[in-house]
Coordinates of C-alpha atoms in Angstrom, one line a residue:
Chain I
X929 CA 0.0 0.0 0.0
X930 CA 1.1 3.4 -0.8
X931 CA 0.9 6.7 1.0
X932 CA -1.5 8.8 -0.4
X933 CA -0.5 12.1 -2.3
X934 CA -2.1 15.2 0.1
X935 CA -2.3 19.0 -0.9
X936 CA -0.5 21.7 1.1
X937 CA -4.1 22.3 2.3
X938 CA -4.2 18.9 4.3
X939 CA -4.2 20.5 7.4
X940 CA -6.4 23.4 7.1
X941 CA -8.8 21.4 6.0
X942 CA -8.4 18.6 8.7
X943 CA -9.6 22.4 10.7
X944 CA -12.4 22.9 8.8
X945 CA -13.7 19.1 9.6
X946 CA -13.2 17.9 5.8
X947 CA -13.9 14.0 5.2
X948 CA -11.7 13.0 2.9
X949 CA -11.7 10.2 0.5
X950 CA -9.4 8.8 -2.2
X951 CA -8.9 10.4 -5.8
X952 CA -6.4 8.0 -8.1
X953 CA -4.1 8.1 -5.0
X954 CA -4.7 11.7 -4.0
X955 CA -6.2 11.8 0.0
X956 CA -8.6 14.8 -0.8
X957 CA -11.7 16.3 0.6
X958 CA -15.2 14.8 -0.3
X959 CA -17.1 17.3 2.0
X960 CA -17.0 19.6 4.9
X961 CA -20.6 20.4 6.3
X962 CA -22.5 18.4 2.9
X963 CA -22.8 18.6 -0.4
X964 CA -25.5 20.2 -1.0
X965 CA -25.1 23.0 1.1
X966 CA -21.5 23.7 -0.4
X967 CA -23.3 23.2 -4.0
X968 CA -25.9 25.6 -3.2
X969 CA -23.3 28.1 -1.8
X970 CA -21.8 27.9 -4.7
X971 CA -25.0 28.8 -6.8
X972 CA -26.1 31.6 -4.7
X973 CA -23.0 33.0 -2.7
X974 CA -19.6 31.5 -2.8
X975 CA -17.5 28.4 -2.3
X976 CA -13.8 27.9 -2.1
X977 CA -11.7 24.4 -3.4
X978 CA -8.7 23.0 -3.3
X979 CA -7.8 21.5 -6.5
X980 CA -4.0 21.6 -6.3
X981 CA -3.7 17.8 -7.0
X982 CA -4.4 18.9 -11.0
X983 CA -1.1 19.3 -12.8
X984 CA 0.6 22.1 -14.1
X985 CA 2.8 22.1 -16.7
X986 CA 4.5 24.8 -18.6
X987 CA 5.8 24.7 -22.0
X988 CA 8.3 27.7 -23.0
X989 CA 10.2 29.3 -25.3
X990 CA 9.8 30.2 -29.1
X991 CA 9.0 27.5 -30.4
X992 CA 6.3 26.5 -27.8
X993 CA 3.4 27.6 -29.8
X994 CA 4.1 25.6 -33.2
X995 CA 5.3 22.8 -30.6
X996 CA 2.0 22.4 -28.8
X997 CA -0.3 23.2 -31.5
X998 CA 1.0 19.5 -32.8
X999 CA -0.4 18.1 -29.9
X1000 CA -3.9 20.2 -29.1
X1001 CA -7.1 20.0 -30.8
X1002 CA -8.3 23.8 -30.2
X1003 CA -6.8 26.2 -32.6
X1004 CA -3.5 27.6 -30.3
X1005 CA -3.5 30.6 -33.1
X1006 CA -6.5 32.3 -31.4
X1007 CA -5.3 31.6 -28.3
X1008 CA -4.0 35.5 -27.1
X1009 CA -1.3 36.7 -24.8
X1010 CA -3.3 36.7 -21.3
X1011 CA -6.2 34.3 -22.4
X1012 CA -6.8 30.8 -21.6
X1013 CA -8.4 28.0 -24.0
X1014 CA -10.2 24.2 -23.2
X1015 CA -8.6 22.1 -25.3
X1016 CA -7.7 18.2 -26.0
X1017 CA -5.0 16.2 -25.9
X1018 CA -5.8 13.2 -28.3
X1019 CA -3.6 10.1 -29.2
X1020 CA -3.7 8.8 -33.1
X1021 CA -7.4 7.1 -33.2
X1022 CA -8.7 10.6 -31.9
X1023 CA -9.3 9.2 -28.0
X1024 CA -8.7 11.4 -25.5
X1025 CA -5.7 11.2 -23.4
X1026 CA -6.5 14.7 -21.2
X1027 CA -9.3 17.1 -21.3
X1028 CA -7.2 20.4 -19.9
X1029 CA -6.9 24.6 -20.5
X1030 CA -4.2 26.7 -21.7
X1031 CA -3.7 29.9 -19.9
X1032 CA -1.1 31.9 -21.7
X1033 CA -0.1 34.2 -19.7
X1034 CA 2.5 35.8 -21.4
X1035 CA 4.2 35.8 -25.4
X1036 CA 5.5 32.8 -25.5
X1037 CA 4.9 31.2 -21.7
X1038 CA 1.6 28.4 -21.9
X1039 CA 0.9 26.1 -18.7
X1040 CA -1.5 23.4 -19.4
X1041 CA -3.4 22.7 -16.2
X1042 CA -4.2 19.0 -16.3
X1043 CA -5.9 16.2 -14.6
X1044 CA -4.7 14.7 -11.3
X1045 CA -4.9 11.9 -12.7
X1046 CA -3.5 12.1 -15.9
X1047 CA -0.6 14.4 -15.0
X1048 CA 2.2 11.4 -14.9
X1049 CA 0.2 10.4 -18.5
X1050 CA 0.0 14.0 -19.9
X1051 CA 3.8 14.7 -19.1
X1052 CA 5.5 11.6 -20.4
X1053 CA 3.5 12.4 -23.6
X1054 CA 4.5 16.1 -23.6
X1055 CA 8.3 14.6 -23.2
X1056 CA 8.3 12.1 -26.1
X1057 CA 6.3 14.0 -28.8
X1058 CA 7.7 17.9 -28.1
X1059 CA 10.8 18.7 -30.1
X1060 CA 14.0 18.9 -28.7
X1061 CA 14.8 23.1 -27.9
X1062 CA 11.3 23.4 -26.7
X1063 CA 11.4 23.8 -22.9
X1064 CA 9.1 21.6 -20.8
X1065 CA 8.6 21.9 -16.7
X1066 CA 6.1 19.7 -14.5
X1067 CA 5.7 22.7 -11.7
X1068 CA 3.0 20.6 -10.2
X1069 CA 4.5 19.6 -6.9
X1070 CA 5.4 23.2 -6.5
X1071 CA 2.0 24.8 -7.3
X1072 CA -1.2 25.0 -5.7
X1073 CA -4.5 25.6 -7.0
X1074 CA -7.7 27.2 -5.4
X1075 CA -10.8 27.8 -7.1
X1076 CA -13.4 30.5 -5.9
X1077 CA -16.5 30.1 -7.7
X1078 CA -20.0 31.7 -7.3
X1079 CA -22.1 34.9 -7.6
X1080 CA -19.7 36.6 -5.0
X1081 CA -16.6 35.4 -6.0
X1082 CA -15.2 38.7 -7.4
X1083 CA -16.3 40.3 -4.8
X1084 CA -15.3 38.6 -2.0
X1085 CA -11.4 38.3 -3.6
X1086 CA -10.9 41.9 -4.5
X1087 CA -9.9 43.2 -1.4
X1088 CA -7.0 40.4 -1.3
X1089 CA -5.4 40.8 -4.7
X1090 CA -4.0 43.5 -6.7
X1091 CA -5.2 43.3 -10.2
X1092 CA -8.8 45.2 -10.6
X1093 CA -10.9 41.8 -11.0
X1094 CA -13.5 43.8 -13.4
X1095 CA -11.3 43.7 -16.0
X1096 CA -10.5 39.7 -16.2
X1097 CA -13.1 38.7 -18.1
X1098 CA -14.0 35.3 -18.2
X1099 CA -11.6 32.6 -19.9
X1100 CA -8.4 35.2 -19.3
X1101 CA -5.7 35.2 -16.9
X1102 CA -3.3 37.3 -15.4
X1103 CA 0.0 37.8 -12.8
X1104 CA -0.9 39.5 -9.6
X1105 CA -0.5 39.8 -5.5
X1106 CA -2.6 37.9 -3.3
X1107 CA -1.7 39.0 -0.1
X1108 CA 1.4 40.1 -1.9
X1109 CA 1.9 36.1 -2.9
X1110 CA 2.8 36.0 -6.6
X1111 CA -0.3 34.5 -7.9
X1112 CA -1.4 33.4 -11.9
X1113 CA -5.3 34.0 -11.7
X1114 CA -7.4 32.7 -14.2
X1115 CA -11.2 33.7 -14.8
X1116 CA -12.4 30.5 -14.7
X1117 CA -13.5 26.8 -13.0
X1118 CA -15.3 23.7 -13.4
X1119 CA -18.9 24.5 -11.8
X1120 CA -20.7 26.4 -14.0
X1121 CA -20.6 30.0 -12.0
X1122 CA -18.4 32.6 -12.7
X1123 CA -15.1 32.3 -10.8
X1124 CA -11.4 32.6 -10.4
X1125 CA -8.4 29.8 -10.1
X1126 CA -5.6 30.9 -8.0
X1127 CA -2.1 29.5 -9.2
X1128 CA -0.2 30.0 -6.1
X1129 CA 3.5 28.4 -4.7
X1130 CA 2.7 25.7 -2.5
X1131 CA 4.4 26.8 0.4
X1132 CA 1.8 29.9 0.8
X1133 CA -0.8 28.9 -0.3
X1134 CA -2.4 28.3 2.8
X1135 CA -2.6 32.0 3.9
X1136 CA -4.5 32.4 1.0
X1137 CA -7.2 29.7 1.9
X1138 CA -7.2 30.6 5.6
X1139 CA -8.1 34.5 4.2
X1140 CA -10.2 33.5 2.1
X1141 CA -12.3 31.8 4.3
X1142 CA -11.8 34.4 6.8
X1143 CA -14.2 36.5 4.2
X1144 CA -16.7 33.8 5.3
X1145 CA -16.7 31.7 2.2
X1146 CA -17.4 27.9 2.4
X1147 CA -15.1 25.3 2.1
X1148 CA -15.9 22.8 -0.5
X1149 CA -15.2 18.9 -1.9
X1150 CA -15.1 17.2 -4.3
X1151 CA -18.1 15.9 -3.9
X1152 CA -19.6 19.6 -4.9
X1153 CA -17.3 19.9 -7.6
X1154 CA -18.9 16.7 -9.0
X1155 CA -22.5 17.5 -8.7
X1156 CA -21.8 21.2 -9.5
X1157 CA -19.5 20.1 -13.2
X1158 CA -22.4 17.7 -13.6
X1159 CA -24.9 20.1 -13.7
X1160 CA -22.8 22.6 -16.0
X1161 CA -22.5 19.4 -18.5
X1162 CA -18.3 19.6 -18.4
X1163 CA -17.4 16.2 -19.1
X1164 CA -14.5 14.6 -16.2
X1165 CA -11.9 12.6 -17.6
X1166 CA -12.2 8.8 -16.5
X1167 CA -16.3 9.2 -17.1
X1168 CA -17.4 10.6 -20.3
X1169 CA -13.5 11.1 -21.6
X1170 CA -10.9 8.3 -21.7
X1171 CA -8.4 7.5 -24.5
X1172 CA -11.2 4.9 -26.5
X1173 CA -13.2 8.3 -26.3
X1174 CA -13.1 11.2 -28.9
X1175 CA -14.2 14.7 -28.4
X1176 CA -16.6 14.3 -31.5
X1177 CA -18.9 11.7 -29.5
X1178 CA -18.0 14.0 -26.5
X1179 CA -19.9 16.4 -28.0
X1180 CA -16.5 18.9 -28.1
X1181 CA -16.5 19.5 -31.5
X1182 CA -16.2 23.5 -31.1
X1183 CA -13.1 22.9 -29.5
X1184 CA -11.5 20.8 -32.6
X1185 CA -10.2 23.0 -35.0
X1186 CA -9.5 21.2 -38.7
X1187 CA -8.2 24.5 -39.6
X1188 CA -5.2 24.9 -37.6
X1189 CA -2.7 22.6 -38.7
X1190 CA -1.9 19.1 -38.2
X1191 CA -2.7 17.7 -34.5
X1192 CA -2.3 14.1 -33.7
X1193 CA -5.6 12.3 -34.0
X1194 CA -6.8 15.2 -36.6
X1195 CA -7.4 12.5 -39.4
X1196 CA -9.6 10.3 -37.5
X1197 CA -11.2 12.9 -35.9
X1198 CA -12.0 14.9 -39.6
X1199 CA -13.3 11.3 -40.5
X1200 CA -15.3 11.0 -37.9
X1201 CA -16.8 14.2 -37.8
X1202 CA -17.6 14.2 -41.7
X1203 CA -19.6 10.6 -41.0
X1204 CA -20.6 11.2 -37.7
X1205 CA -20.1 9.5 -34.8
X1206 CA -21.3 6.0 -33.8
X1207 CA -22.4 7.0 -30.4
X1208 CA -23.2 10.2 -28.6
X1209 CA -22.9 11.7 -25.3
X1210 CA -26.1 13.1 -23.9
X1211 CA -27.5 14.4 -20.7
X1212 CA -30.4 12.6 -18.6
X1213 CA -33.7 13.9 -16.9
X1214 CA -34.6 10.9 -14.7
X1215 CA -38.4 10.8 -13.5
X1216 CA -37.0 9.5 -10.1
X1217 CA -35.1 10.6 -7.7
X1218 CA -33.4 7.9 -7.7
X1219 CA -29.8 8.4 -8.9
X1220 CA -28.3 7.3 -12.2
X1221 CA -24.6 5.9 -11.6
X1222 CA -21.8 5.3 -13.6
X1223 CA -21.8 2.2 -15.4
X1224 CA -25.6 1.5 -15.4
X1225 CA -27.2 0.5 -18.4
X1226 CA -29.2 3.1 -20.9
X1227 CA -32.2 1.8 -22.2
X1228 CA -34.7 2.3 -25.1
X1229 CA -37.7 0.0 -25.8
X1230 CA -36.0 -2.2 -23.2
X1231 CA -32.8 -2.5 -25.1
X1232 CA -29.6 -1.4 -24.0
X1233 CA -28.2 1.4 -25.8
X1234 CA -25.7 3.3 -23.6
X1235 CA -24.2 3.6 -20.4
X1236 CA -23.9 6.1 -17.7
X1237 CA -20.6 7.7 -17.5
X1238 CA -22.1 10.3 -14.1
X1239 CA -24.7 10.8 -12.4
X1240 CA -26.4 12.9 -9.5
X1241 CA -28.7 13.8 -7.8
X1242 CA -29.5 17.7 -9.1
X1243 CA -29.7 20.3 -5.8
X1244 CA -30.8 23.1 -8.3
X1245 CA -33.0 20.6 -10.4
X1246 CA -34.6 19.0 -7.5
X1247 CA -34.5 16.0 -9.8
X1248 CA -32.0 13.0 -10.9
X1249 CA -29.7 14.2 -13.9
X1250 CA -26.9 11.8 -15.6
X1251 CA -24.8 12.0 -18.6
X1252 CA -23.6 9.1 -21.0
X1253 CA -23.3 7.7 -24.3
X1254 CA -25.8 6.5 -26.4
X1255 CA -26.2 4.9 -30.1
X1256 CA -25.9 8.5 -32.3
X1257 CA -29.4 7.4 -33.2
X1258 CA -31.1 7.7 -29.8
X1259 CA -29.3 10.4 -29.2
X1260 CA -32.0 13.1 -30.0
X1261 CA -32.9 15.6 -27.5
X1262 CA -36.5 14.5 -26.2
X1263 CA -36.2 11.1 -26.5
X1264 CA -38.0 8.6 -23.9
X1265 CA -34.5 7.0 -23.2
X1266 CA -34.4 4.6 -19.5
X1267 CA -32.0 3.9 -17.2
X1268 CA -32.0 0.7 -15.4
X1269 CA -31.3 0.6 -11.7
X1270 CA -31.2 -2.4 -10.0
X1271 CA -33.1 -4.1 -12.1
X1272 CA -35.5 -1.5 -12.9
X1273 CA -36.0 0.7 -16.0
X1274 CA -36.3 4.2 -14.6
X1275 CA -37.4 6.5 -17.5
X1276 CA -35.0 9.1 -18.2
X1277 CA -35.7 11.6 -20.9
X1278 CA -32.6 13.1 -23.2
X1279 CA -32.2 16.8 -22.9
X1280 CA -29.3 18.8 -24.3
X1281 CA -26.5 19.7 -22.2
X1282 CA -25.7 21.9 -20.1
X1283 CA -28.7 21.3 -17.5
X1284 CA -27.6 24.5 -15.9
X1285 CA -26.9 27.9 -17.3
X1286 CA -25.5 30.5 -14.5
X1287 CA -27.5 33.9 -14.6
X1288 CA -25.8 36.0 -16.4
X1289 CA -24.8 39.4 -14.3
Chain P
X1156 CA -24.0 12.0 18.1
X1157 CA -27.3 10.8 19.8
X1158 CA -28.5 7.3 20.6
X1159 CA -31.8 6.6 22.1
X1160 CA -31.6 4.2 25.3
X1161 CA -35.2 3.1 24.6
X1162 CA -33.8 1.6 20.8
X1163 CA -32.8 -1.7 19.7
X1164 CA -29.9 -1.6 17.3
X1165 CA -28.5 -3.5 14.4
X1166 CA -25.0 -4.2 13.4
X1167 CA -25.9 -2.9 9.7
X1168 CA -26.9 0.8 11.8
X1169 CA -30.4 0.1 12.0
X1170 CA -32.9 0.9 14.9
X1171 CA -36.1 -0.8 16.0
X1172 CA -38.7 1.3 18.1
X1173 CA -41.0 -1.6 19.4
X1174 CA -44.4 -1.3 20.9
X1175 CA -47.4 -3.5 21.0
X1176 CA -46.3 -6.1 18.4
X1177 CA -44.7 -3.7 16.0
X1178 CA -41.5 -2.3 15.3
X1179 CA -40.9 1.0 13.6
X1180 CA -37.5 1.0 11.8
X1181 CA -35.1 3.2 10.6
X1182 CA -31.0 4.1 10.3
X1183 CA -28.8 5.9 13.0
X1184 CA -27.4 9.2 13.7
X1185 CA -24.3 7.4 13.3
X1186 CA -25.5 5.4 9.7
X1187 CA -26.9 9.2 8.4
X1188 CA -23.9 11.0 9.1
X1189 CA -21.7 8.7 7.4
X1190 CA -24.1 8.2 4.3
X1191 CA -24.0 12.3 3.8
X1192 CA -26.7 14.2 2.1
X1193 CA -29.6 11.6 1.6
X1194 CA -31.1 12.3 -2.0
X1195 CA -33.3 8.9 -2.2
X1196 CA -34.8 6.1 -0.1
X1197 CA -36.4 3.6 -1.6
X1198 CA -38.7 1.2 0.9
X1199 CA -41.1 -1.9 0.1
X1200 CA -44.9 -1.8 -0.6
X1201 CA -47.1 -1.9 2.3
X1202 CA -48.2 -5.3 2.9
X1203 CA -44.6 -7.0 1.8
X1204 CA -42.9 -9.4 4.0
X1205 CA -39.3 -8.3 5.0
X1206 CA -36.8 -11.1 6.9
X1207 CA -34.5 -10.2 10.0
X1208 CA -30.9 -9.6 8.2
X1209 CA -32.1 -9.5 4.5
X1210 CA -32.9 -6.3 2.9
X1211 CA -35.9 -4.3 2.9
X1212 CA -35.0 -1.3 0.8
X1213 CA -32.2 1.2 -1.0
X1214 CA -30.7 4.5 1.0
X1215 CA -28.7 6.1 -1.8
X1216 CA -26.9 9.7 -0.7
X1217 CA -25.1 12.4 -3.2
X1218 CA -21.9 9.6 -3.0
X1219 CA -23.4 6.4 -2.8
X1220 CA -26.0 3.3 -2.9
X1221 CA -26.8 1.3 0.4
X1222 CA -29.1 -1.1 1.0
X1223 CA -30.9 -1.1 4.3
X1224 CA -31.9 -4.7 6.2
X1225 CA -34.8 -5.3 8.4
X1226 CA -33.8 -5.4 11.9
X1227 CA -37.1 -8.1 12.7
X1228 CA -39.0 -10.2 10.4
X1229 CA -42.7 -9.7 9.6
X1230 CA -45.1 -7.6 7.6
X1231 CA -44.5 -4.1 6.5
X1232 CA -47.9 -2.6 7.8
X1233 CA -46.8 1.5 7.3
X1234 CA -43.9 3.0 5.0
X1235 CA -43.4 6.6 5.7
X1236 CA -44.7 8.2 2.5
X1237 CA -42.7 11.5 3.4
X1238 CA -39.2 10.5 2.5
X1239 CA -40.3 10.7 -1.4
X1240 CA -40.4 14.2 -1.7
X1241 CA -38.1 14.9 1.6
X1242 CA -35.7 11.9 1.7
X1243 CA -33.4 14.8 3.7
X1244 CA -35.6 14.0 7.2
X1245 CA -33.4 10.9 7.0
X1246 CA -30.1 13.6 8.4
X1247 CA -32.7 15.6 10.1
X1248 CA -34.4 13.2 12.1
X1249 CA -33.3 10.0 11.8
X1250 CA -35.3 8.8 15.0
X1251 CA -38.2 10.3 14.3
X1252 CA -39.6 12.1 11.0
X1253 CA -36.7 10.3 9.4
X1254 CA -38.4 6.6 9.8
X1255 CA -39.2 4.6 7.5
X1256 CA -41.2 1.4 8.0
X1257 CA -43.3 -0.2 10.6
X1258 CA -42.9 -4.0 10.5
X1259 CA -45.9 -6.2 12.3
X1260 CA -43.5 -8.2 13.9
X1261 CA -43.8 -12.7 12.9
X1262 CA -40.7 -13.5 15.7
X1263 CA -40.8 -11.2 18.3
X1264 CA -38.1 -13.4 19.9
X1265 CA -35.7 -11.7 17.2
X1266 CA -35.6 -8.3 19.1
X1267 CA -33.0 -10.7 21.4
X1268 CA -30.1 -10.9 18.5
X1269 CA -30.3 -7.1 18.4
X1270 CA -28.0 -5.1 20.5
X1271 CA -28.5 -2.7 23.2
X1272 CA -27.7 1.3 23.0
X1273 CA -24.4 0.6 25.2
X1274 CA -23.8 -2.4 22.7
X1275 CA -24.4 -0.7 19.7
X1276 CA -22.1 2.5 20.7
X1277 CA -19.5 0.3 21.1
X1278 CA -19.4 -1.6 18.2
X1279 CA -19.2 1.8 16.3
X1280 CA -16.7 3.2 19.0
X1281 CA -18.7 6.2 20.1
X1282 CA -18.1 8.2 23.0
X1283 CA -20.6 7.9 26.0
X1284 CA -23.0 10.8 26.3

């Protein structure tokens, strides 16, 4: 048995009564006080996460561009000093090795922010297919992550940093002071809301948590960030993404670009978006409250046709919600799908993704 | 965390309230708070026969599935129809708007095999008081 991986936030949130559970090694918080409260805070007020088992890795130099765009489905070209980009990271057959973003936060400086899981993956693919001259750095171990997402979030990290947070629009970044703590903040997250990512050293990151929460923002797991992401439709890697998995199924077409050079995996995914995919990822409406789970079959006429890849039990819904893959020609918003659990088929209606739009301000 | 003295307890985190032949049942302070947020309970028709140890019905929370197992055998005379739309009484209340079936008990002498409050605080290592 191996030790698990912990965050420089162990402690502090041992403090703030965090349960913690295992992620792909990782000893991380599921909860504080429950889910659904830290999901609704999120919706209505604020909620603070530690997410500094993803990976960060930069790619540098002049010839970092060209380099990555070789590897990256979105088109890097539109990608501008001080903005950041979802992209792919797809092996030959167009599966997905790592859903991640770009920030670029200066000329020729790009850190891909990656999976937990996939980081060990991600890097030793960077390291084989990157050419030689192009300078590569994991900085995960040395980098924490917070994200502050919700309604309040600008407001309630203004007073700490330096940059004037109504000019970051959403999906750019920039180098600030928190608490005079060289940070890389990034208008952005995984929940749906509007929100910031905090790229801070690990060794002070902690007196950024402990002021944040000292505004009187609420701690939050990963058990939020699930329901939260699952609500906003973003696909996790592991569930709806994996290497047999491309982002055409995914549904991630707008982020494949057949226009910006080659990428590996751009000729099966051009074939597969000019014939169309055999199968489709969808999102679930359940007529139960009973909660969909991953792996449980998809049903139509009492035939399987899919599987659930997540599911949850919506706060803001007040009803079950799931997402999976389907035959392409089930797929159709509307359709009277099913999904069995135990034993049961519960009927589950398709609906287009996202199930959740945030109010715009 | 608070355990009645006046409860019967199983080693799966049941409770049994018993009076005059039947036993209303339901899951622990200790069984809710582990669980987390409950989001669905799923219990068997009125007028279904559930066995000591075997299981009666489905807890599931935000993280996961769990079945739930009749602390006494007999006849499920009264399911409590409330959980459907507020499955949350479960963390709330789990002793009292929180229950969820009344069994008509068929062997009484079952309540023996169940364990006491001091019994059942042990096996979950709880503090007394």
């Amino acid at each position: 048995m191996t030790t698990p991986r912990r965050t420089p936030l162990h402690a502090a949130q041992q403090q703030c009564h965090a349960r913690f559970m295992d992620f792909h090694g990782w000893e991380l918080p599921v909860q504080y006080r429950g889910i659904i409260a830290e999901h609704l805070a999120v919706r209505s007020d604020a909620g603070l996460f530690d997410v500094s088992h993803m990976g960060e890795l930069w790619v540098e130099g002049a010839g970092a561009a060209a380099a990555l765009q070789g590897l990256l489905t979105n088109d890097l070209g539109r990608l501008q000093v001080g903005g950041v980009q979802y992209t792919l990271l797809c092996n030959e057959a167009g599966g997905t090795i790592d859903d991640l973003t770009v920030l670029r936060p200066a000329d020729s400086a790009y850190l891909l922010c990656v999976n937990a899981a996939n980081t060990a993956v991600d890097w030793a693919w960077l390291r084989e297919h990157l050419p030689e001259g192009v300078a590569a750095r994991d900085a995960s171990e040395e980098t924490a992550l917070l994200a502050l997402q919700g309604p309040r979030a600008e407001a309630l990290l203004q007073p700490l940093v330096a940059a004037d947070l109504t000019r970051l629009r959403r999906f750019h970044c920039l180098e600030t002071g928190a608490l005079g703590i060289a940070t890389l903040l990034s208008r952005t997250g995984y929940t749906g809301e509007d929100g910031f990512e905090l790229f801070l050293p690990a060794d002070s990151a902690v007196l950024v948590w402990d002021a944040l929460l000292e505004t009187g923002v609420r701690p939050c797991g990963l058990g939020a960030r699930d329901t939260l992401r699952i609500e906003a439709g973003f696909p996790l890697h592991g569930h709806e993404l994996d290497p047999r998995t491309s982002p055409i199924e995914a549904g991630l077409k707008r982020f494949v670009s057949f226009d910006c050079g080659p990428f590996i995996g751009r000729a099966a995914l051009a074939r597969q978006a000019a014939e169309g995919a055999p199968r489709r990822r969808i999102g679930l409406r359940l007529a139960s409250r009973a909660v969909a789970r991953t792996g449980y079959a998809i049903l139509r006429q009492g035939l399987p046709v899919g599987q659930v890849t997540s599911g949850a039990f919506s706060p803001t819904l007040q009803s079950s919600i799931a997402m999976g893959y389907v035959e392409s020609r089930v797929a159709a918003a509307g359709n009277e799908l099913a999904v069995e659990i135990r034993g049961k088929p519960i009927l589950a209606q398709a609906r287009p993704l996202p199930f959740y739009h945030a109010p715009r301000a | 965390m608070e355990f009645p003295a006046d409860l019967k307890y199983s080693a799966e985190h049941e409770w049994a309230r018993v009076q005059n032949g039947e036993a209303t049942v339901g899951i622990t302070d200790f069984a809710q708070d582990e669980l987390g947020d409950v989001v669905y309970v799923e219990l068997p028709a009125v007028g279904s026969e559930v066995a000591a140890e075997a299981t009666f019905g489905v807890v599931e929370s935000v993280k996961a599935v769990s079945d739930l197992y009749a602390p006494v055998s007999g006849t499920v005379v009264r399911i409590n129809e409330a959980l459907q739309e507020k499955p949350e009484l479960v963390n709330t209340s789990p002793y009292g708007e929180g229950w969820m079936i009344v069994v008509r008990m068929s062997r009484p002498e079952e309540l023996e095999q169940l364990l006491s409050v001091e019994e059942y605080r042990e096996q979950i290592g709880a503090k007394e008081g």
